Tab-separated table of C-alpha atoms in Angstrom:
chain	number	residue	atom	x	y	z
A	1	UNK	CA	-8.546	9.773	-0.152
A	2	UNK	CA	-10.195	8.082	3.098
A	3	UNK	CA	-8.566	4.216	4.472
A	4	UNK	CA	-10.986	1.619	5.985
A	5	UNK	CA	-9.040	-1.473	7.581
A	6	UNK	CA	-11.791	-4.288	7.926
A	7	UNK	CA	-11.500	-5.702	11.261
A	8	UNK	CA	-11.208	-9.208	11.875
A	9	UNK	CA	-8.447	-10.495	9.714
A	10	UNK	CA	-6.731	-14.266	11.430
A	11	UNK	CA	-2.793	-15.469	10.785
A	12	UNK	CA	-1.469	-18.389	10.474
A	13	UNK	CA	-0.016	-20.565	11.750
A	14	UNK	CA	2.137	-23.988	11.628
A	15	UNK	CA	3.875	-26.015	13.767
A	16	UNK	CA	7.527	-25.469	14.875
A	17	UNK	CA	10.884	-27.811	15.704
A	18	UNK	CA	12.803	-28.377	17.672
A	19	UNK	CA	15.922	-25.987	16.956
A	20	UNK	CA	18.680	-28.566	15.876
A	21	UNK	CA	22.400	-27.810	17.330
A	22	UNK	CA	24.398	-25.299	16.079
A	23	UNK	CA	28.010	-24.348	15.630
A	24	UNK	CA	29.752	-23.362	18.167
A	25	UNK	CA	27.732	-24.151	20.158
A	26	UNK	CA	24.770	-22.607	19.844
A	27	UNK	CA	21.020	-23.562	18.580
A	28	UNK	CA	20.504	-23.301	15.062
A	29	UNK	CA	17.891	-20.751	14.479
A	30	UNK	CA	19.714	-18.835	18.064
A	31	UNK	CA	22.214	-17.660	14.825
A	32	UNK	CA	19.543	-17.843	11.817
A	33	UNK	CA	17.686	-14.925	14.138
A	34	UNK	CA	20.871	-12.854	15.418
A	35	UNK	CA	21.739	-12.454	11.912
A	36	UNK	CA	18.558	-11.566	10.461
A	37	UNK	CA	18.862	-8.913	13.203
A	38	UNK	CA	21.962	-7.561	12.313
A	39	UNK	CA	21.131	-7.240	8.294
A	40	UNK	CA	17.810	-5.462	9.989
A	41	UNK	CA	20.370	-2.832	12.029
A	42	UNK	CA	22.143	-3.013	8.448
A	43	UNK	CA	19.493	-1.241	6.576
A	44	UNK	CA	18.343	1.565	8.727
A	45	UNK	CA	21.471	2.686	10.153
A	46	UNK	CA	22.327	2.711	5.696
A	47	UNK	CA	19.743	5.038	5.442
A	48	UNK	CA	21.581	8.267	7.494
A	49	UNK	CA	24.807	9.547	7.790
A	50	UNK	CA	27.202	8.052	10.366
A	51	UNK	CA	30.188	10.003	11.263
A	52	UNK	CA	32.848	9.430	9.617
A	53	UNK	CA	34.646	8.281	13.413
A	54	UNK	CA	31.926	5.613	13.681
A	55	UNK	CA	33.451	3.890	9.784
A	56	UNK	CA	36.558	3.995	11.190
A	57	UNK	CA	35.408	1.553	13.821
A	58	UNK	CA	37.728	-1.674	14.092
A	59	UNK	CA	36.502	-5.302	13.559
A	60	UNK	CA	35.727	-5.094	17.791
A	61	UNK	CA	32.379	-4.202	16.719
A	62	UNK	CA	32.084	-7.815	15.679
A	63	UNK	CA	32.681	-9.446	19.175
A	64	UNK	CA	29.449	-10.121	20.095
A	65	UNK	CA	28.931	-13.532	20.420
A	66	UNK	CA	26.820	-15.115	18.195
A	67	UNK	CA	28.044	-11.951	15.621
A	68	UNK	CA	32.140	-14.134	16.309
A	69	UNK	CA	30.276	-17.464	15.883
A	70	UNK	CA	28.938	-16.156	12.575
A	71	UNK	CA	32.334	-15.857	11.205
A	72	UNK	CA	34.093	-18.606	11.939
A	73	UNK	CA	31.263	-20.769	9.956
A	74	UNK	CA	32.685	-22.304	6.706
A	75	UNK	CA	31.944	-19.560	3.968
A	76	UNK	CA	28.705	-21.545	2.595
A	77	UNK	CA	27.043	-21.474	6.309
A	78	UNK	CA	27.633	-17.845	6.741
A	79	UNK	CA	25.823	-17.241	3.792
A	80	UNK	CA	23.163	-18.497	3.914
A	81	UNK	CA	23.465	-16.931	7.759
A	82	UNK	CA	23.591	-14.266	6.443
A	83	UNK	CA	21.684	-14.006	3.191
A	84	UNK	CA	18.360	-15.914	3.137
A	85	UNK	CA	17.220	-15.158	-0.226
A	86	UNK	CA	20.109	-16.555	-1.650
A	87	UNK	CA	19.130	-20.063	0.160
A	88	UNK	CA	15.811	-20.537	-1.937
A	89	UNK	CA	17.197	-18.805	-5.022
A	90	UNK	CA	19.196	-22.478	-5.126
A	91	UNK	CA	15.626	-23.945	-5.491
A	92	UNK	CA	15.015	-21.452	-8.143
A	93	UNK	CA	15.205	-22.637	-12.005
A	94	UNK	CA	17.690	-20.766	-14.584
A	95	UNK	CA	14.524	-19.166	-16.247
A	96	UNK	CA	13.032	-17.460	-12.603
A	97	UNK	CA	16.045	-16.350	-11.477
A	98	UNK	CA	15.433	-13.235	-12.567
A	99	UNK	CA	12.164	-13.147	-10.033
A	100	UNK	CA	14.215	-12.938	-7.067
A	101	UNK	CA	16.014	-9.652	-6.294
A	102	UNK	CA	19.001	-11.254	-3.749
A	103	UNK	CA	22.057	-8.368	-4.993
A	104	UNK	CA	20.042	-5.862	-4.390
A	105	UNK	CA	21.271	-5.904	-0.897
A	106	UNK	CA	24.876	-7.379	0.386
A	107	UNK	CA	26.425	-5.181	2.763
A	108	UNK	CA	29.310	-7.226	4.285
A	109	UNK	CA	30.206	-8.509	7.139
A	110	UNK	CA	32.443	-5.447	8.780
A	111	UNK	CA	29.265	-3.248	7.391
A	112	UNK	CA	27.114	-5.170	9.560
A	113	UNK	CA	28.862	-4.614	12.317
A	114	UNK	CA	29.610	-1.869	12.119
A	115	UNK	CA	25.598	-0.915	12.558
A	116	UNK	CA	25.636	-2.425	15.230
A	117	UNK	CA	27.361	-0.075	16.940
A	118	UNK	CA	24.417	1.821	15.849
A	119	UNK	CA	21.850	-0.026	17.946
A	120	UNK	CA	24.661	-0.340	20.805
A	121	UNK	CA	23.627	1.927	24.161
A	122	UNK	CA	26.702	3.384	25.823
A	123	UNK	CA	27.531	6.821	27.399
A	124	UNK	CA	27.592	8.605	24.039
A	125	UNK	CA	24.753	7.164	22.531
A	126	UNK	CA	22.106	6.852	24.056
A	127	UNK	CA	19.083	4.348	23.249
A	128	UNK	CA	16.012	5.205	24.902
A	129	UNK	CA	12.227	5.732	24.878
A	130	UNK	CA	11.153	8.854	24.765
A	131	UNK	CA	7.710	9.289	24.788
A	132	UNK	CA	4.080	7.465	23.528
A	133	UNK	CA	1.061	9.566	21.490
A	134	UNK	CA	-2.272	9.214	19.434
A	135	UNK	CA	-2.501	12.238	17.853
A	136	UNK	CA	0.259	13.582	16.244
A	137	UNK	CA	-0.061	17.475	17.203
A	138	UNK	CA	1.210	14.991	20.222
A	139	UNK	CA	3.903	12.769	19.134
A	140	UNK	CA	7.728	14.999	20.182
A	141	UNK	CA	9.370	17.421	17.475
A	142	UNK	CA	12.443	16.153	16.495
A	143	UNK	CA	15.450	17.524	13.897
A	144	UNK	CA	16.315	13.770	13.885
A	145	UNK	CA	14.813	11.152	11.039
A	146	UNK	CA	12.574	9.242	11.594
A	147	UNK	CA	11.889	5.522	10.198
A	148	UNK	CA	8.491	3.421	11.235
A	149	UNK	CA	7.121	0.329	11.662
A	150	UNK	CA	3.836	-0.546	10.345
A	151	UNK	CA	1.739	-4.283	9.949
A	152	UNK	CA	-1.272	-6.604	10.992
A	153	UNK	CA	-2.037	-6.701	14.073
A	154	UNK	CA	0.139	-10.306	15.700
A	155	UNK	CA	2.663	-9.472	12.861
A	156	UNK	CA	5.200	-9.466	15.293
A	157	UNK	CA	6.210	-5.599	14.407
A	158	UNK	CA	7.546	-5.418	18.636
A	159	UNK	CA	8.929	-8.435	18.744
A	160	UNK	CA	11.260	-7.171	15.957
A	161	UNK	CA	11.679	-4.123	17.449
A	162	UNK	CA	12.938	-5.705	20.856
A	163	UNK	CA	15.301	-6.674	19.282
A	164	UNK	CA	16.619	-4.726	18.042
A	165	UNK	CA	16.951	-3.116	20.731
A	166	UNK	CA	18.996	-6.582	22.441
A	167	UNK	CA	22.252	-4.246	22.302
A	168	UNK	CA	19.859	-1.445	24.524
A	169	UNK	CA	17.873	-4.155	27.619
A	170	UNK	CA	17.054	-0.872	29.207
A	171	UNK	CA	15.370	0.238	26.973
A	172	UNK	CA	11.341	-1.069	27.297
A	173	UNK	CA	9.458	-2.298	24.774
A	174	UNK	CA	6.857	-4.073	25.597
A	175	UNK	CA	5.637	-7.632	23.700
A	176	UNK	CA	2.055	-9.950	24.009
A	177	UNK	CA	0.713	-12.452	22.365
A	178	UNK	CA	-1.917	-11.126	22.348
A	179	UNK	CA	-3.221	-8.912	18.967
A	180	UNK	CA	-3.208	-5.717	19.389
A	181	UNK	CA	-1.283	-4.658	22.260
A	182	UNK	CA	-0.522	-2.138	21.462
A	183	UNK	CA	-2.329	0.804	20.958
A	184	UNK	CA	-0.171	4.431	20.693
A	185	UNK	CA	2.900	5.226	18.310
A	186	UNK	CA	5.692	4.485	20.972
A	187	UNK	CA	8.221	6.630	19.942
A	188	UNK	CA	12.541	5.413	20.638
A	189	UNK	CA	15.446	7.730	20.552
A	190	UNK	CA	18.308	6.059	18.150
A	191	UNK	CA	21.287	8.192	19.606
A	192	UNK	CA	22.029	11.149	18.266
A	193	UNK	CA	20.212	9.561	14.960
A	194	UNK	CA	17.733	9.124	13.697
A	195	UNK	CA	14.092	7.620	15.791
A	196	UNK	CA	12.300	4.919	15.697
A	197	UNK	CA	8.436	4.417	16.020
A	198	UNK	CA	6.257	1.161	17.430
A	199	UNK	CA	2.644	2.330	14.976
A	200	UNK	CA	-0.256	0.444	16.134
A	201	UNK	CA	-1.083	-3.118	14.611
A	202	UNK	CA	-3.846	-2.820	11.669
A	203	UNK	CA	-6.580	-5.510	11.269
A	204	UNK	CA	-7.820	-7.394	14.283
A	205	UNK	CA	-8.365	-5.505	17.370
A	206	UNK	CA	-6.288	-2.249	16.345
A	207	UNK	CA	-7.507	1.272	18.311
A	208	UNK	CA	-10.705	2.587	16.780
A	209	UNK	CA	-9.011	6.125	15.861
A	210	UNK	CA	-6.271	4.100	14.490
A	211	UNK	CA	-7.055	5.057	10.427
A	212	UNK	CA	-7.239	8.891	12.345
A	213	UNK	CA	-3.445	8.493	14.027
A	214	UNK	CA	-1.920	7.169	11.170
A	215	UNK	CA	-2.435	7.846	7.927
A	216	UNK	CA	-1.928	10.768	9.580
A	217	UNK	CA	1.736	10.905	10.977
A	218	UNK	CA	3.052	8.668	7.646
A	219	UNK	CA	1.188	11.489	5.160
A	220	UNK	CA	2.208	14.738	7.483
A	221	UNK	CA	5.504	13.568	9.200
A	222	UNK	CA	7.879	15.426	7.722
A	223	UNK	CA	11.061	14.239	8.964
A	224	UNK	CA	10.298	10.180	8.139
A	225	UNK	CA	12.642	9.048	5.635
A	226	UNK	CA	11.582	5.206	6.391
A	227	UNK	CA	8.600	2.718	6.993
A	228	UNK	CA	8.599	-1.304	7.189
A	229	UNK	CA	6.145	-2.678	6.314
A	230	UNK	CA	5.706	-5.649	8.327
A	231	UNK	CA	4.114	-8.745	6.320
A	232	UNK	CA	3.295	-12.431	8.078
A	233	UNK	CA	5.025	-14.230	5.539
A	234	UNK	CA	2.401	-16.931	6.256
A	235	UNK	CA	-0.600	-15.500	5.350
A	236	UNK	CA	1.447	-13.534	2.761
A	237	UNK	CA	-0.357	-9.621	2.000
A	238	UNK	CA	-3.581	-9.679	3.365
A	239	UNK	CA	-6.510	-7.223	2.469
A	240	UNK	CA	-5.550	-4.702	5.039
A	241	UNK	CA	-1.889	-5.059	4.025
A	242	UNK	CA	-2.737	-3.540	0.481
A	243	UNK	CA	-4.252	-0.809	1.888
A	244	UNK	CA	-1.594	-0.530	4.108
A	245	UNK	CA	1.154	-0.562	1.260
A	246	UNK	CA	-1.911	2.340	-0.900
A	247	UNK	CA	-1.083	4.384	1.231
A	248	UNK	CA	2.554	4.616	1.764
A	249	UNK	CA	1.683	4.489	-2.145
A	250	UNK	CA	0.063	7.451	-2.470
A	251	UNK	CA	2.214	9.898	-0.020
A	252	UNK	CA	5.037	8.666	-1.878
A	253	UNK	CA	6.713	7.041	0.591
A	254	UNK	CA	9.789	5.483	0.662
A	255	UNK	CA	9.453	1.826	2.059
A	256	UNK	CA	10.685	-2.165	2.451
A	257	UNK	CA	8.677	-5.052	2.914
A	258	UNK	CA	9.896	-7.562	6.128
A	259	UNK	CA	8.376	-10.804	5.966
A	260	UNK	CA	8.152	-12.448	9.437
A	261	UNK	CA	7.775	-16.004	10.446
A	262	UNK	CA	9.680	-16.903	7.763
A	263	UNK	CA	10.252	-20.334	10.271
A	264	UNK	CA	6.742	-21.260	10.322
A	265	UNK	CA	6.831	-22.718	6.894
A	266	UNK	CA	8.530	-25.530	5.189
A	267	UNK	CA	11.264	-24.446	3.011
A	268	UNK	CA	8.454	-25.192	-0.507
A	269	UNK	CA	5.651	-22.304	1.404
A	270	UNK	CA	8.019	-20.125	1.238
A	271	UNK	CA	9.553	-19.903	-1.441
A	272	UNK	CA	6.189	-19.777	-3.502
A	273	UNK	CA	5.326	-16.829	-0.528
A	274	UNK	CA	8.474	-14.838	-1.587
A	275	UNK	CA	7.633	-15.593	-5.511
A	276	UNK	CA	4.651	-13.397	-5.415
A	277	UNK	CA	5.049	-10.881	-3.068
A	278	UNK	CA	8.522	-10.519	-4.964
A	279	UNK	CA	6.143	-10.826	-8.236
A	280	UNK	CA	3.893	-8.094	-6.679
A	281	UNK	CA	6.281	-5.415	-5.607
A	282	UNK	CA	8.045	-5.370	-9.118
A	283	UNK	CA	5.193	-5.150	-10.839
A	284	UNK	CA	2.432	-2.937	-8.666
A	285	UNK	CA	4.391	-0.317	-6.659
A	286	UNK	CA	6.796	2.040	-6.842
A	287	UNK	CA	8.308	3.367	-3.937
A	288	UNK	CA	9.426	-0.174	-2.125
A	289	UNK	CA	12.426	-1.405	-1.957
A	290	UNK	CA	12.954	-3.781	-3.650
A	291	UNK	CA	14.125	-6.521	-2.317
A	292	UNK	CA	12.704	-8.513	0.721
A	293	UNK	CA	13.437	-8.493	3.834
A	294	UNK	CA	12.773	-11.817	5.943
A	295	UNK	CA	13.366	-12.424	9.976
A	296	UNK	CA	12.006	-15.328	11.962
A	297	UNK	CA	10.083	-15.677	14.466
A	298	UNK	CA	10.360	-14.338	18.758
A	299	UNK	CA	13.894	-12.693	17.651
A	300	UNK	CA	13.593	-11.312	21.077
A	301	UNK	CA	15.140	-14.318	22.357
């Protein structure tokens, strides 16, 4: 089946407010951004076997500045940062709470801190850029499992990946405000655990050979374990997103839906979008992980 992606899809946005001073001397937005990354790191990490030695790490893993601050917060504030969907759940009536899966993915704080070690560059855990490719036969032939990130142009994909690699500052992930900046499949090695692949964006200013490149990769890459599909929470699932979802479903790929730019909407608008997308996932998909992952804008800052 040949899947065609229309061009010219424009994103939407709204005015942002200056972050209010948060607890422990940090801006509130700073901690929220950090926690979104911590949770997503844990989601990626749990897909693979991690050696027992890593599992026995003590809470020393949580000494990274923002995470230590979060651990000092009152329980309600901590929950709001770690599990933002639970904060939205409080706005629902009891009869409609079944529409929102907030307890499917519920890692402990210790689990999240352990996952951070996988993304921390050390002499024994090398994190590095490997290569880029425009065709599958040009991609590096690696035995390790892979995860890939796909989404519309300007959805925040490269910014999210850069934030995931914030504990490996020597790894360069290029980020641009202009849509269509990523033109190739970029491969990054995360220690001995897995490879992360940054895919070109679809829709506006997508590469001319996007369909051949990405469709072939998703269909034929044997060591692809999970696909992270980014959706702009401001505008919801667009036509191009639906085609990407159809592609994942057709190829029987397990995938996760990540909602970006959750700070660009009012709480009411965000709740409406989350419910609509969650209902879509529940009723229209087979391979999508049942819980959504919300993340904020400018995660790398």
